[in-house]
Amino acid sequence: MTAALPGLRTTPFIDGAFADVGGAVESLLDPATGDVIASVSPASEAQAVAAIGAARRAFDHGDWPRMPVFERGQVLAAIADAIRARAEDLALLECVNGGKPLTGARREVAGAAKVFTYYAGAMDKFYGDTIPVSETLLNFTLREPLGVVALITPWNFPLLAAAWKLAPALAAGCASVLKPSPLTPLSTLLLAEIIESCGVPKGIVNVLPGGAAIGELLASHAAIDGISFTGSTATGVAVMRAAAGTIKTVALELGGKNACIVFDDADLARAAKAAVSSAFGNAGQSCSARSRFLVQRSAVAAFTEAVVDEIAHLKLGSPLDPATTLGPLISVEHWNRVDRAVQAAVQGGAPLVAGGRRPDDQKTGNFYLPTVFGDVSPDHPLSRDEVFGPVCGITAFDSEADAIRLANASDYGLNGSVWSRDLGRALRVAKAVRTGMVAVNGLPSASSTSLFAPFGGYKRSGLGRELGINALAFYTEVKTVTVDLS
Ligand code: NAP
């Protein structure tokens, strides 16, 4: 075991209390050292069913869904404050459990608190309409809480992903059962304790550390009304299938293969800085990572040089060192997956510009050098498949139409960037790309993503939007009321 972790909780949180024991104990490893940091009891199937039952009771008979929205909002504001009060504990858990550089982990914790602050004041601004159906009928709609929601989160942004789902779910008056990734459950379990301490009634928030079987159970269970899932596209397909049997409302935040389009009139130094920050932030383990650099042919050499210069400024090392900007990959298995994709590209003849291996000075831990391939063809696996590691490829384009065609030649449609000093051209391209989000001459990072704006993807990158006022649409049902005035 490494140093004691303040706020360590290791068992399922069900009906307002941490269970004494779950199923068999599983060890969590520090991705930077390989040391065991904690032993977690994953939820058993019986515990998952108990959590769903507790959420159902709390929703069907409890106070939370019936509380005035302003009062619920005040509880969310208290949760935001309580997260800020435990910020260092949460950041340390994200850092040691997820391998996140501490500085970035602190930003993510601040972002999680901000989400609760945002939704604390959101629900009294999200209401129904009055619809002029006829002179003799008064017709209006009500927004009512969706019910019991299952929330399934991945390992790459565990606390943020939990906050993005729990805050609007709580604001809307839903009850929830949250399953974090078994690789990174610690910050979510501490979040459950924080939420409970702020007066959220028992049963409204339940957290089940556990694997795919628990996720499947949640996705198919008849007592769950809706499911908000963040993870890979392949698992999203399985979740949608499982949810179909009981016609659940489904929201999916899935993978991405995002393009960063750079025209030759762009500020290449700024574009390269942003491209590197996006491709290698969180060690490339981000759905929004721009891993396809589409560069106008005349600028390829200069842009590649600028990217290599920028990479030299990344500081790879212990996530606990506040100066570190590039931490390890989440697990040995994931390191092997990333390396397999890189070695296949090398063997296939893709020109390696930087990286492609473990750093010489990191003998332990799941570290991988920031890796860039030049001249990657558009149909190469590096252009199509999400590697989910610090790996990107540069592809040349010749015209605006060519850039748009290449950007859209992907099954994914999550995020992207356009760089050009010709704002008309930049905006034409931004409109033409089939992605849920696009940045023009700049790059909002994950933790500074605006809470006011919708976040989500087109095509196989997902269904629905998180954040912003739109997210409340998922966590509510619309009821139409018609009054006969005659
Ligand atoms: P994943 O393998 O799809 O897992 C996501 C979650 O689903 C985990 O908690 C996982 O548990 C669970 N799960 C697995 N099989 C399931 C099933 N059949 N039914 C229900 N739940 C199931 O994804 P990941 O590897 O954790 O995360 C990386 C992926 O997430 C990437 O593709 C990334 O792009 C995507 N992502 C998207 C966004 C976005 O906002 N669009 C944000 C972050 C990440 P187990 O771990 O036990 O399998």
Coordinates of C-alpha atoms and ligand atoms in Angstrom, one line a residue:
M1 CA 0.0 0.0 0.0
T2 CA 1.1 3.6 -0.7
A3 CA 0.4 6.5 1.6
A4 CA -2.9 6.6 3.4
L5 CA -5.6 8.2 1.3
P6 CA -7.9 10.6 3.2
G7 CA -11.5 10.1 2.3
L8 CA -10.9 6.5 1.2
R9 CA -14.2 4.6 0.9
T10 CA -14.1 1.1 -0.6
T11 CA -17.6 -0.4 -0.4
P12 CA -20.9 0.2 -2.2
F13 CA -23.0 3.1 -1.0
I14 CA -26.7 1.9 -0.8
D15 CA -29.7 3.5 0.7
G16 CA -27.7 6.2 2.6
A17 CA -25.0 4.0 4.0
F18 CA -21.7 2.3 3.0
A19 CA -22.2 -1.5 2.9
D20 CA -19.9 -3.5 5.3
V21 CA -18.7 -5.8 2.6
G22 CA -19.4 -6.2 -1.1
G23 CA -18.4 -9.1 -3.2
A24 CA -14.8 -10.3 -3.5
V25 CA -12.2 -7.7 -2.8
E26 CA -10.3 -6.2 -5.8
S27 CA -7.0 -4.3 -5.6
L28 CA -6.6 -0.9 -7.2
L29 CA -3.1 -0.1 -8.5
D30 CA -1.4 3.3 -8.8
P31 CA -0.9 3.7 -12.6
A32 CA 2.4 5.6 -11.9
T33 CA 4.0 3.0 -9.7
G34 CA 2.0 -0.3 -9.9
D35 CA 1.6 -0.2 -6.1
V36 CA -1.6 -1.3 -4.5
I37 CA -3.4 1.8 -3.3
A38 CA -6.7 0.2 -2.0
S39 CA -8.8 -2.9 -1.9
V40 CA -12.4 -2.3 -3.1
S41 CA -15.4 -4.5 -2.6
P42 CA -17.4 -4.4 -5.8
A43 CA -21.1 -4.6 -5.5
S44 CA -22.8 -8.0 -5.8
E45 CA -25.8 -8.5 -7.9
A46 CA -28.0 -8.6 -4.8
Q47 CA -26.5 -5.3 -3.7
A48 CA -27.3 -3.8 -7.1
V49 CA -30.9 -4.9 -6.8
A50 CA -31.1 -3.5 -3.3
A51 CA -29.7 -0.1 -4.6
I52 CA -32.3 0.0 -7.4
G53 CA -35.0 -0.9 -4.8
A54 CA -33.8 1.9 -2.5
A55 CA -33.8 4.4 -5.3
R56 CA -37.3 3.3 -6.4
R57 CA -38.7 3.8 -2.9
A58 CA -37.0 7.1 -2.5
F59 CA -38.4 8.3 -5.8
D60 CA -41.9 6.9 -5.4
H61 CA -42.5 7.8 -1.8
G62 CA -39.8 10.2 -0.6
D63 CA -39.5 14.0 -0.3
W64 CA -36.8 14.7 -2.8
P65 CA -38.8 14.6 -6.1
R66 CA -41.6 16.6 -4.4
M67 CA -39.5 19.3 -2.8
P68 CA -39.8 22.8 -4.1
V69 CA -37.1 23.2 -6.8
F70 CA -35.5 26.2 -5.0
E71 CA -35.0 24.1 -1.8
R72 CA -33.4 21.3 -3.8
G73 CA -31.2 23.9 -5.4
Q74 CA -30.0 25.0 -2.0
V75 CA -28.9 21.4 -1.2
L76 CA -27.0 21.3 -4.5
A77 CA -25.3 24.6 -3.5
A78 CA -24.3 23.0 -0.2
I79 CA -22.8 20.0 -2.1
A80 CA -20.7 22.4 -4.2
D81 CA -19.3 24.0 -1.1
A82 CA -18.7 20.6 0.5
I83 CA -16.8 19.4 -2.6
R84 CA -14.6 22.6 -2.3
A85 CA -14.0 21.8 1.3
R86 CA -12.8 18.3 0.4
A87 CA -11.0 19.4 -2.8
E88 CA -7.6 18.2 -1.8
D89 CA -8.8 14.8 -0.8
L90 CA -10.7 14.4 -4.0
A91 CA -7.8 15.6 -6.1
L92 CA -5.4 13.2 -4.4
L93 CA -7.8 10.3 -5.1
E94 CA -8.1 11.3 -8.8
C95 CA -4.3 11.6 -8.9
V96 CA -3.3 8.3 -7.3
N97 CA -6.2 6.2 -8.6
G98 CA -6.4 7.6 -12.2
G99 CA -2.8 8.7 -12.7
K100 CA -3.9 12.3 -13.3
P101 CA -1.3 15.1 -12.8
L102 CA -2.3 16.8 -9.5
T103 CA -2.6 20.2 -11.0
G104 CA -5.1 18.9 -13.6
A105 CA -6.9 16.8 -10.9
R106 CA -7.4 20.0 -8.8
R107 CA -8.9 21.8 -11.8
E108 CA -11.3 18.8 -12.4
V109 CA -12.4 18.9 -8.7
A110 CA -13.1 22.6 -9.1
G111 CA -15.0 21.9 -12.2
A112 CA -17.1 19.2 -10.4
A113 CA -18.0 21.8 -7.7
K114 CA -18.9 24.3 -10.4
V115 CA -21.3 21.9 -12.0
F116 CA -23.3 21.6 -8.8
T117 CA -23.3 25.4 -8.4
Y118 CA -24.6 25.7 -11.9
Y119 CA -27.5 23.2 -11.5
A120 CA -28.3 24.6 -8.0
G121 CA -29.7 27.6 -9.8
A122 CA -30.9 25.9 -13.0
M123 CA -34.1 24.0 -12.2
D124 CA -36.2 27.1 -11.5
K125 CA -35.3 28.4 -15.0
F126 CA -36.3 25.2 -16.8
Y127 CA -40.1 24.9 -17.1
G128 CA -43.0 24.1 -19.3
D129 CA -44.8 26.1 -22.0
T130 CA -48.3 27.4 -22.5
I131 CA -49.6 26.3 -25.9
P132 CA -52.4 28.1 -27.7
V133 CA -54.3 25.0 -28.8
S134 CA -57.7 26.7 -29.0
E135 CA -59.9 29.4 -27.5
T136 CA -61.7 27.0 -25.2
L137 CA -58.8 25.0 -24.0
L138 CA -55.9 26.0 -21.7
N139 CA -53.0 23.8 -22.6
F140 CA -49.7 23.8 -20.7
T141 CA -46.8 21.5 -20.1
L142 CA -45.1 20.5 -16.9
R143 CA -41.5 19.2 -16.4
E144 CA -41.5 16.3 -14.0
P145 CA -38.5 14.3 -12.8
L146 CA -37.8 11.3 -15.1
G147 CA -37.7 8.8 -12.2
V148 CA -34.9 6.4 -11.2
V149 CA -31.8 6.9 -13.4
A150 CA -28.8 4.6 -13.9
L151 CA -25.6 6.6 -14.4
I152 CA -22.6 4.7 -15.8
T153 CA -19.2 6.4 -16.0
P154 CA -15.8 5.6 -17.4
W155 CA -12.3 5.8 -15.8
N156 CA -10.8 8.8 -17.7
F157 CA -12.7 11.6 -15.9
P158 CA -14.3 9.7 -13.0
L159 CA -15.3 12.7 -10.7
L160 CA -16.3 15.1 -13.6
A161 CA -18.3 12.4 -15.3
A162 CA -20.2 11.6 -12.0
A163 CA -20.8 15.4 -11.4
W164 CA -22.0 16.0 -15.0
K165 CA -24.7 13.3 -14.4
L166 CA -25.5 13.6 -10.7
A167 CA -25.9 17.4 -10.5
P168 CA -28.7 17.7 -13.2
A169 CA -30.3 14.4 -12.0
L170 CA -30.5 15.7 -8.5
A171 CA -31.7 19.1 -9.6
A172 CA -34.5 17.5 -11.6
G173 CA -35.6 15.5 -8.6
C174 CA -34.5 12.0 -9.8
A175 CA -33.2 9.1 -7.8
S176 CA -30.0 7.5 -9.0
V177 CA -27.8 4.5 -9.1
L178 CA -24.3 5.3 -10.3
K179 CA -21.8 2.7 -11.4
P180 CA -18.3 4.1 -11.8
S181 CA -15.6 2.2 -13.7
P182 CA -14.1 -0.5 -11.4
L183 CA -10.7 1.0 -12.2
T184 CA -11.5 4.4 -10.7
P185 CA -14.3 4.2 -8.1
L186 CA -12.6 6.1 -5.2
S187 CA -13.5 9.8 -6.0
T188 CA -17.2 8.8 -6.7
L189 CA -17.5 6.9 -3.4
L190 CA -16.2 10.0 -1.6
L191 CA -18.6 12.1 -3.6
A192 CA -21.4 9.9 -2.3
E193 CA -20.3 10.6 1.3
I194 CA -20.2 14.3 0.6
I195 CA -23.7 14.3 -1.0
E196 CA -25.1 12.3 1.9
S197 CA -23.6 14.8 4.4
C198 CA -25.4 17.7 2.7
G199 CA -28.9 16.3 3.5
V200 CA -29.8 14.4 0.3
P201 CA -32.3 11.8 1.5
K202 CA -31.2 8.2 1.7
G203 CA -31.8 6.2 -1.5
I204 CA -31.6 9.2 -3.8
V205 CA -27.9 8.6 -4.6
N206 CA -26.5 5.1 -4.6
V207 CA -23.0 4.2 -5.9
L208 CA -22.0 0.7 -7.0
P209 CA -18.4 0.0 -7.7
G210 CA -18.5 -3.0 -10.0
G211 CA -17.9 -4.3 -13.5
A212 CA -19.8 -4.8 -16.7
A213 CA -22.3 -7.3 -15.2
I214 CA -23.6 -4.6 -12.8
G215 CA -23.8 -2.1 -15.8
E216 CA -25.8 -4.7 -17.8
L217 CA -28.2 -5.3 -14.8
L218 CA -28.8 -1.5 -14.5
A219 CA -29.3 -1.1 -18.3
S220 CA -31.9 -3.8 -18.5
H221 CA -33.7 -3.5 -15.1
A222 CA -37.4 -2.7 -15.3
A223 CA -37.3 -0.4 -12.3
I224 CA -34.9 2.0 -14.0
D225 CA -36.5 4.7 -16.1
G226 CA -33.5 6.2 -17.8
I227 CA -29.8 5.6 -18.3
S228 CA -27.1 8.1 -18.9
F229 CA -23.9 6.3 -20.1
T230 CA -20.4 7.6 -20.8
G231 CA -17.9 5.2 -22.3
S232 CA -16.9 3.6 -25.5
T233 CA -19.1 3.3 -28.6
A234 CA -19.1 -0.5 -28.4
T235 CA -20.4 -0.5 -24.9
G236 CA -22.9 2.2 -25.8
V237 CA -24.4 -0.2 -28.4
A238 CA -24.7 -2.9 -25.7
V239 CA -26.3 -0.4 -23.2
M240 CA -28.8 0.7 -25.9
R241 CA -29.7 -2.9 -26.7
A242 CA -30.1 -3.8 -23.0
A243 CA -32.3 -0.7 -22.4
A244 CA -34.6 -1.4 -25.4
G245 CA -36.5 -4.2 -23.6
T246 CA -38.0 -1.8 -21.1
I247 CA -38.0 1.3 -23.4
K248 CA -35.7 3.4 -21.2
T249 CA -34.7 6.9 -22.1
V250 CA -31.1 6.7 -23.1
A251 CA -28.3 9.3 -23.2
L252 CA -24.9 8.2 -24.6
E253 CA -21.6 10.1 -24.4
L254 CA -19.3 7.9 -26.5
G255 CA -15.9 7.9 -28.2
G256 CA -14.3 10.4 -30.6
K257 CA -11.7 10.6 -33.4
N258 CA -11.5 14.3 -33.4
A259 CA -9.9 16.4 -36.1
C260 CA -7.8 19.5 -35.6
I261 CA -8.0 21.3 -39.0
V262 CA -5.1 23.7 -39.6
F263 CA -5.0 26.1 -42.6
D264 CA -1.7 27.6 -43.7
D265 CA -2.8 31.1 -42.7
A266 CA -3.3 30.0 -39.0
D267 CA -1.2 31.1 -36.1
L268 CA 0.7 27.9 -36.3
A269 CA 2.5 28.3 -32.9
R270 CA -0.9 28.7 -31.1
A271 CA -2.5 26.0 -33.1
A272 CA 0.4 23.6 -32.3
K273 CA 0.2 24.4 -28.6
A274 CA -3.5 23.8 -28.5
A275 CA -3.2 20.6 -30.6
V276 CA -0.6 19.2 -28.3
S277 CA -2.6 20.1 -25.2
S278 CA -5.6 18.4 -26.7
A279 CA -4.0 15.3 -28.0
F280 CA -1.8 14.6 -25.0
G281 CA -3.9 16.1 -22.1
N282 CA -4.9 13.3 -19.7
A283 CA -2.3 11.2 -21.6
G284 CA -4.6 11.3 -24.6
Q285 CA -7.3 9.4 -22.6
S286 CA -10.0 11.9 -23.5
C287 CA -13.0 11.5 -25.8
S288 CA -12.4 15.1 -27.0
A289 CA -8.7 14.5 -27.8
R290 CA -7.8 15.9 -31.2
S291 CA -5.8 12.9 -32.5
R292 CA -6.1 13.6 -36.2
F293 CA -4.2 16.7 -37.2
L294 CA -5.4 17.7 -40.7
V295 CA -3.0 20.3 -42.0
Q296 CA -2.9 22.2 -45.3
R297 CA -0.1 20.7 -47.3
S298 CA 1.9 24.0 -47.5
A299 CA 2.0 24.2 -43.7
V300 CA 2.8 20.6 -42.9
A301 CA 6.5 21.0 -42.3
A302 CA 6.2 24.1 -40.2
F303 CA 3.3 22.7 -38.2
T304 CA 5.1 19.4 -37.5
E305 CA 8.1 21.3 -36.3
A306 CA 5.9 23.4 -34.0
V307 CA 4.2 20.3 -32.6
V308 CA 7.6 18.7 -31.9
D309 CA 8.7 21.9 -30.1
E310 CA 5.6 21.9 -28.0
I311 CA 6.0 18.3 -27.0
A312 CA 9.4 19.2 -25.6
H313 CA 7.6 21.4 -23.1
L314 CA 5.5 18.5 -21.7
K315 CA 6.7 17.3 -18.4
L316 CA 6.2 13.5 -18.0
G317 CA 6.5 12.1 -14.5
S318 CA 4.9 11.4 -11.2
P319 CA 1.3 12.7 -11.1
L320 CA 2.0 13.9 -7.5
D321 CA 4.6 16.4 -8.8
P322 CA 2.7 19.7 -9.4
A323 CA 5.0 20.4 -12.4
T324 CA 3.9 17.2 -14.2
T325 CA 1.7 17.7 -17.3
L326 CA 1.8 14.1 -18.7
G327 CA 0.9 11.2 -16.4
P328 CA 0.7 7.5 -17.0
L329 CA -1.9 5.5 -18.8
I330 CA -4.6 3.9 -16.6
S331 CA -3.4 0.3 -16.6
V332 CA -0.9 -2.2 -18.0
E333 CA -3.6 -3.6 -20.2
H334 CA -4.4 -0.2 -21.7
W335 CA -0.6 0.5 -22.1
N336 CA -0.4 -2.7 -24.1
R337 CA -3.4 -1.8 -26.3
V338 CA -1.9 1.6 -27.1
D339 CA 1.5 0.2 -27.8
R340 CA -0.1 -2.5 -30.1
A341 CA -1.7 0.3 -32.2
V342 CA 1.6 2.2 -32.4
Q343 CA 3.7 -0.8 -33.3
A344 CA 1.2 -1.9 -35.9
A345 CA 1.4 1.6 -37.5
V346 CA 5.2 1.5 -37.4
Q347 CA 5.3 -1.9 -39.0
G348 CA 2.8 -0.8 -41.6
G349 CA 5.3 2.0 -42.6
A350 CA 3.7 5.1 -41.0
P351 CA 6.5 7.6 -40.4
L352 CA 7.1 8.1 -36.7
V353 CA 7.9 11.7 -35.9
A354 CA 8.1 11.5 -32.1
G355 CA 7.7 8.9 -29.3
G356 CA 6.4 5.4 -30.0
R357 CA 7.6 3.8 -26.8
R358 CA 8.1 3.9 -23.0
P359 CA 10.2 6.8 -21.8
D360 CA 13.8 5.8 -21.0
D361 CA 13.7 7.3 -17.5
Q362 CA 10.4 5.6 -16.4
K363 CA 11.1 2.0 -15.8
T364 CA 7.9 1.4 -13.8
G365 CA 4.4 2.7 -14.2
N366 CA 2.3 2.9 -17.4
F367 CA 4.1 5.8 -19.0
Y368 CA 4.1 6.3 -22.8
L369 CA 5.9 9.0 -24.7
P370 CA 3.8 11.5 -26.7
T371 CA 3.7 9.9 -30.1
V372 CA 3.2 11.6 -33.5
F373 CA 3.0 10.0 -36.9
G374 CA 3.5 12.1 -40.0
D375 CA 1.8 11.5 -43.4
V376 CA -0.9 9.2 -42.1
S377 CA -3.4 8.2 -44.9
P378 CA -7.1 8.9 -44.2
D379 CA -8.0 5.2 -44.3
H380 CA -5.2 4.1 -41.9
P381 CA -6.5 2.7 -38.6
L382 CA -4.7 5.7 -36.9
S383 CA -7.2 7.9 -38.7
R384 CA -10.2 5.8 -38.0
D385 CA -9.9 4.1 -34.6
E386 CA -9.8 5.7 -31.2
V387 CA -6.5 4.8 -29.7
F388 CA -7.3 6.6 -26.4
G389 CA -3.6 7.2 -25.6
P390 CA -1.0 9.9 -26.4
V391 CA -0.9 9.1 -30.1
C392 CA -1.8 11.3 -33.1
G393 CA -1.3 11.4 -36.8
I394 CA -0.7 14.2 -39.3
T395 CA -2.6 14.1 -42.6
A396 CA -2.2 16.7 -45.4
F397 CA -5.1 18.3 -47.2
D398 CA -5.1 20.5 -50.3
S399 CA -8.4 22.6 -50.2
E400 CA -11.2 23.6 -47.9
A401 CA -13.5 21.0 -49.4
D402 CA -10.8 18.4 -48.9
A403 CA -10.4 19.3 -45.3
I404 CA -14.1 19.0 -44.7
R405 CA -14.3 15.7 -46.5
L406 CA -11.4 14.3 -44.4
A407 CA -12.8 15.6 -41.1
N408 CA -16.2 14.0 -41.8
A409 CA -14.7 10.7 -43.0
S410 CA -15.2 9.2 -39.5
D411 CA -17.9 7.2 -37.8
Y412 CA -17.4 9.5 -34.9
G413 CA -18.6 13.1 -34.6
L414 CA -17.8 14.4 -31.2
N415 CA -15.5 17.4 -31.2
G416 CA -12.9 19.2 -33.4
S417 CA -11.0 22.4 -34.0
V418 CA -10.5 24.7 -37.0
W419 CA -7.6 27.1 -37.2
S420 CA -7.5 29.9 -39.8
R421 CA -7.1 33.7 -39.8
D422 CA -9.8 33.9 -42.4
L423 CA -12.8 33.9 -40.1
G424 CA -15.3 33.3 -42.9
R425 CA -13.5 30.2 -44.0
A426 CA -13.1 29.0 -40.4
L427 CA -16.8 29.4 -39.8
R428 CA -17.8 27.7 -43.1
V429 CA -15.7 24.7 -42.0
A430 CA -17.0 24.8 -38.5
K431 CA -20.6 24.6 -39.9
A432 CA -19.7 21.9 -42.4
V433 CA -18.1 19.4 -40.0
R434 CA -20.5 16.8 -38.6
T435 CA -19.6 17.1 -34.9
G436 CA -21.5 18.0 -31.8
M437 CA -18.8 20.6 -30.8
V438 CA -16.1 22.5 -32.6
A439 CA -13.6 25.1 -31.5
V440 CA -12.5 27.9 -33.8
N441 CA -9.0 29.3 -33.2
G442 CA -8.9 28.0 -29.6
L443 CA -9.4 25.0 -27.5
P444 CA -11.6 24.9 -24.4
S445 CA -10.0 22.1 -22.3
A446 CA -12.2 19.5 -20.7
S447 CA -12.1 21.0 -17.2
S448 CA -12.9 24.5 -18.5
T449 CA -15.6 23.3 -20.8
S450 CA -18.4 25.8 -20.4
L451 CA -21.1 24.5 -18.1
F452 CA -23.6 26.7 -19.9
A453 CA -23.1 25.0 -23.3
P454 CA -24.3 21.5 -24.4
F455 CA -21.6 18.8 -24.6
G456 CA -22.1 15.7 -26.8
G457 CA -21.7 14.2 -30.2
Y458 CA -23.2 13.4 -33.6
K459 CA -23.1 10.0 -35.3
R460 CA -21.5 7.2 -33.2
S461 CA -20.2 9.6 -30.6
G462 CA -23.5 9.6 -28.8
L463 CA -27.1 10.6 -28.2
G464 CA -28.3 13.6 -26.2
R465 CA -26.2 16.4 -24.6
E466 CA -24.7 16.8 -21.1
L467 CA -24.2 20.2 -19.4
G468 CA -26.1 23.4 -19.9
I469 CA -29.8 23.8 -19.5
N470 CA -30.4 21.1 -22.2
A471 CA -29.2 18.3 -19.9
L472 CA -32.3 18.8 -17.8
A473 CA -34.4 17.7 -20.7
F474 CA -33.0 14.2 -20.3
Y475 CA -33.7 14.1 -16.5
T476 CA -37.3 15.2 -16.9
E477 CA -40.5 14.0 -18.5
V478 CA -43.0 16.4 -20.2
K479 CA -46.6 16.2 -19.1
T480 CA -49.2 18.0 -21.2
V481 CA -52.2 19.3 -19.2
T482 CA -55.4 20.4 -21.0
V483 CA -58.1 22.4 -19.1
D484 CA -61.5 22.8 -20.7
L485 CA -62.5 26.4 -20.2
S486 CA -66.0 26.1 -21.5
Ligands
NAP1 P1 -16.2 1.4 -21.5 O1 -15.3 0.2 -21.5 O2 -17.2 1.5 -22.5 O3 -16.8 1.4 -20.0 C1 -17.6 2.5 -19.6 C2 -18.4 2.0 -18.4 O4 -19.4 1.1 -18.8 C3 -17.6 1.3 -17.3 O5 -18.1 1.6 -16.0 C4 -17.8 -0.1 -17.7 O6 -17.6 -1.1 -16.7 C5 -19.3 -0.1 -18.1 N1 -19.7 -1.3 -18.9 C6 -19.0 -2.2 -19.6 N2 -19.8 -3.0 -20.2 C7 -21.1 -2.7 -20.0 C8 -22.3 -3.2 -20.3 N3 -22.4 -4.2 -21.2 N4 -23.4 -2.6 -19.9 C9 -23.3 -1.5 -19.1 N5 -22.2 -1.0 -18.6 C10 -21.0 -1.6 -19.1 O7 -15.3 2.8 -21.6 P2 -14.0 3.1 -20.7 O8 -12.9 2.3 -21.3 O9 -14.2 3.1 -19.3 O10 -13.8 4.7 -21.2 C11 -13.2 5.1 -22.3 C12 -14.2 5.4 -23.4 O11 -15.2 6.4 -22.9 C13 -13.6 6.0 -24.6 O12 -14.2 5.4 -25.8 C14 -14.0 7.5 -24.5 O13 -14.0 8.2 -25.7 C15 -15.3 7.4 -23.9 N6 -15.7 8.7 -23.2 C16 -16.6 9.5 -23.8 C17 -16.9 10.7 -23.2 C18 -17.9 11.7 -23.8 O14 -18.3 12.6 -23.1 N7 -18.3 11.5 -25.1 C19 -16.3 11.1 -22.0 C20 -15.3 10.3 -21.5 C21 -15.0 9.0 -22.1 P3 -16.2 -2.0 -16.8 O15 -15.1 -1.1 -16.8 O16 -16.3 -3.0 -15.7 O17 -16.3 -2.7 -18.2

